[in-house]
């Protein structure tokens, strides 16, 4: 039986509840929902990358990527992404940012689901991912 390993990049603060930023078991890596917080600075509370959807989306993707890398994966290994938006009006803009971010990906894109949710004040987007390593 393969052990389950918690993944926490140095750029991330401790989660606000009892969960891991990522968990790897065998060749499966599940990245917990990441938001657009800037990299952790000791002694400071987490802060969003900025007030705009663009700033937060790019930082959120960077945060997902940090967990992937820490867990031994890359975007090439991602099978599923789930995007959580707080406003239906953000869907088209998020798609433009998302498409540009993954424009150079040389493998087929991951499957994706987008839903609308409530997030803590000031946060506009959250993304989680599931990767299967070769």
Coordinates of C-alpha atoms in Angstrom, one line a residue:
X1 CA 0.0 0.0 0.0
X2 CA 1.4 3.4 -1.0
X3 CA 1.6 6.1 1.7
X4 CA -0.3 9.4 1.4
X5 CA 2.1 12.4 1.6
X6 CA 1.1 16.0 2.3
X7 CA 2.5 18.6 -0.1
X8 CA 3.2 22.2 1.1
X9 CA 5.5 24.4 -1.0
X10 CA 7.7 26.9 0.9
X11 CA 5.7 29.7 -0.9
X12 CA 2.5 28.7 0.9
X13 CA 1.3 29.5 4.5
X14 CA -0.2 26.8 6.7
X15 CA -3.8 26.1 5.6
X16 CA -6.5 27.8 7.8
X17 CA -8.1 24.5 8.6
X18 CA -7.1 20.8 8.8
X19 CA -6.2 20.1 5.2
X20 CA -3.2 19.9 2.9
X21 CA -2.3 22.1 0.0
X22 CA -1.7 18.9 -1.9
X23 CA -1.7 15.2 -1.3
X24 CA 0.2 12.6 -3.2
X25 CA -0.5 8.9 -3.1
X26 CA 1.4 6.7 -5.6
X27 CA 1.1 8.4 -9.0
X28 CA -1.9 10.5 -8.0
X29 CA -1.5 14.1 -6.9
X30 CA -4.5 16.1 -5.8
X31 CA -4.0 19.9 -5.4
X32 CA -6.4 21.5 -3.0
X33 CA -8.2 24.7 -4.1
X34 CA -5.7 27.5 -4.4
X35 CA -6.5 31.2 -4.4
X36 CA -4.6 34.2 -5.5
X37 CA -2.6 34.8 -2.4
X38 CA 1.0 36.1 -2.9
X39 CA 3.8 33.9 -1.7
X40 CA 4.0 33.6 2.1
X41 CA 6.0 36.1 4.1
X42 CA 6.7 35.1 7.7
X43 CA 4.8 37.2 10.2
X44 CA 2.3 38.6 7.6
X45 CA -1.2 37.5 6.9
X46 CA -1.9 36.1 3.4
X47 CA -2.7 38.9 0.9
X48 CA -4.3 38.7 -2.6
X49 CA -2.1 39.4 -5.6
X50 CA -4.4 42.4 -6.3
X51 CA -8.0 43.3 -6.7
X52 CA -8.4 42.3 -10.3
X53 CA -9.4 39.0 -11.8
X54 CA -6.3 38.9 -14.0
X55 CA -3.9 39.4 -11.0
X56 CA -5.7 36.8 -8.9
X57 CA -6.0 34.3 -11.8
X58 CA -2.3 34.4 -12.7
X59 CA -1.3 34.1 -9.0
X60 CA -3.8 31.3 -8.4
X61 CA -2.3 29.4 -11.4
X62 CA 1.2 30.0 -10.0
X63 CA 0.1 28.7 -6.7
X64 CA -1.4 25.5 -8.2
X65 CA 1.9 25.1 -10.2
X66 CA 3.9 25.4 -7.0
X67 CA 2.0 22.5 -5.4
X68 CA 2.4 20.5 -8.6
X69 CA 6.1 21.0 -8.7
X70 CA 6.5 20.2 -5.0
X71 CA 4.6 17.0 -5.6
X72 CA 6.8 16.0 -8.5
X73 CA 4.3 16.9 -11.2
X74 CA 3.9 19.5 -14.0
X75 CA 1.0 20.9 -16.0
X76 CA 1.6 18.0 -18.5
X77 CA 0.4 15.6 -15.7
X78 CA -2.8 17.5 -14.9
X79 CA -5.9 15.6 -15.9
X80 CA -8.6 17.8 -14.4
X81 CA -8.8 21.4 -13.3
X82 CA -11.8 22.9 -11.4
X83 CA -12.2 26.6 -11.5
X84 CA -14.4 28.4 -8.9
X85 CA -15.5 31.9 -9.7
X86 CA -17.4 34.3 -7.5
X87 CA -19.1 36.1 -10.4
X88 CA -20.6 34.8 -13.7
X89 CA -19.5 38.0 -15.4
X90 CA -15.9 36.9 -14.9
X91 CA -16.2 33.8 -17.1
X92 CA -15.1 35.3 -20.4
X93 CA -12.2 37.2 -19.0
X94 CA -11.0 34.2 -17.0
X95 CA -11.1 32.1 -20.2
X96 CA -8.9 34.6 -22.0
X97 CA -6.4 34.6 -19.2
X98 CA -6.5 30.8 -18.9
X99 CA -6.1 30.3 -22.7
X100 CA -3.1 32.6 -22.8
X101 CA -1.5 31.0 -19.8
X102 CA -1.7 27.5 -21.4
X103 CA -1.0 28.6 -25.0
X104 CA 2.4 26.9 -25.0
X105 CA 1.3 23.6 -23.5
X106 CA 2.4 20.9 -25.9
X107 CA 0.1 18.1 -24.6
X108 CA -3.7 18.0 -24.8
X109 CA -5.3 20.4 -22.2
X110 CA -6.7 19.1 -19.0
X111 CA -10.4 18.5 -18.6
X112 CA -12.0 21.5 -16.8
X113 CA -15.1 22.4 -14.9
X114 CA -16.1 25.9 -13.9
X115 CA -18.6 26.7 -11.2
X116 CA -19.7 29.7 -9.2
X117 CA -19.2 29.9 -5.5
X118 CA -18.8 32.2 -2.5
X119 CA -15.2 32.9 -1.4
X120 CA -13.8 35.0 1.4
X121 CA -14.1 38.7 0.9
X122 CA -11.8 40.1 -1.9
X123 CA -11.1 36.7 -3.5
X124 CA -12.5 36.2 -7.0
X125 CA -11.2 32.8 -8.1
X126 CA -10.1 29.4 -6.7
X127 CA -8.6 26.5 -8.7
X128 CA -7.9 22.9 -7.8
X129 CA -6.2 20.2 -9.9
X130 CA -5.8 16.4 -10.1
X131 CA -2.6 15.1 -11.7
X132 CA -1.5 11.6 -12.6
X133 CA 2.2 11.1 -12.8
X134 CA 3.7 8.9 -15.6

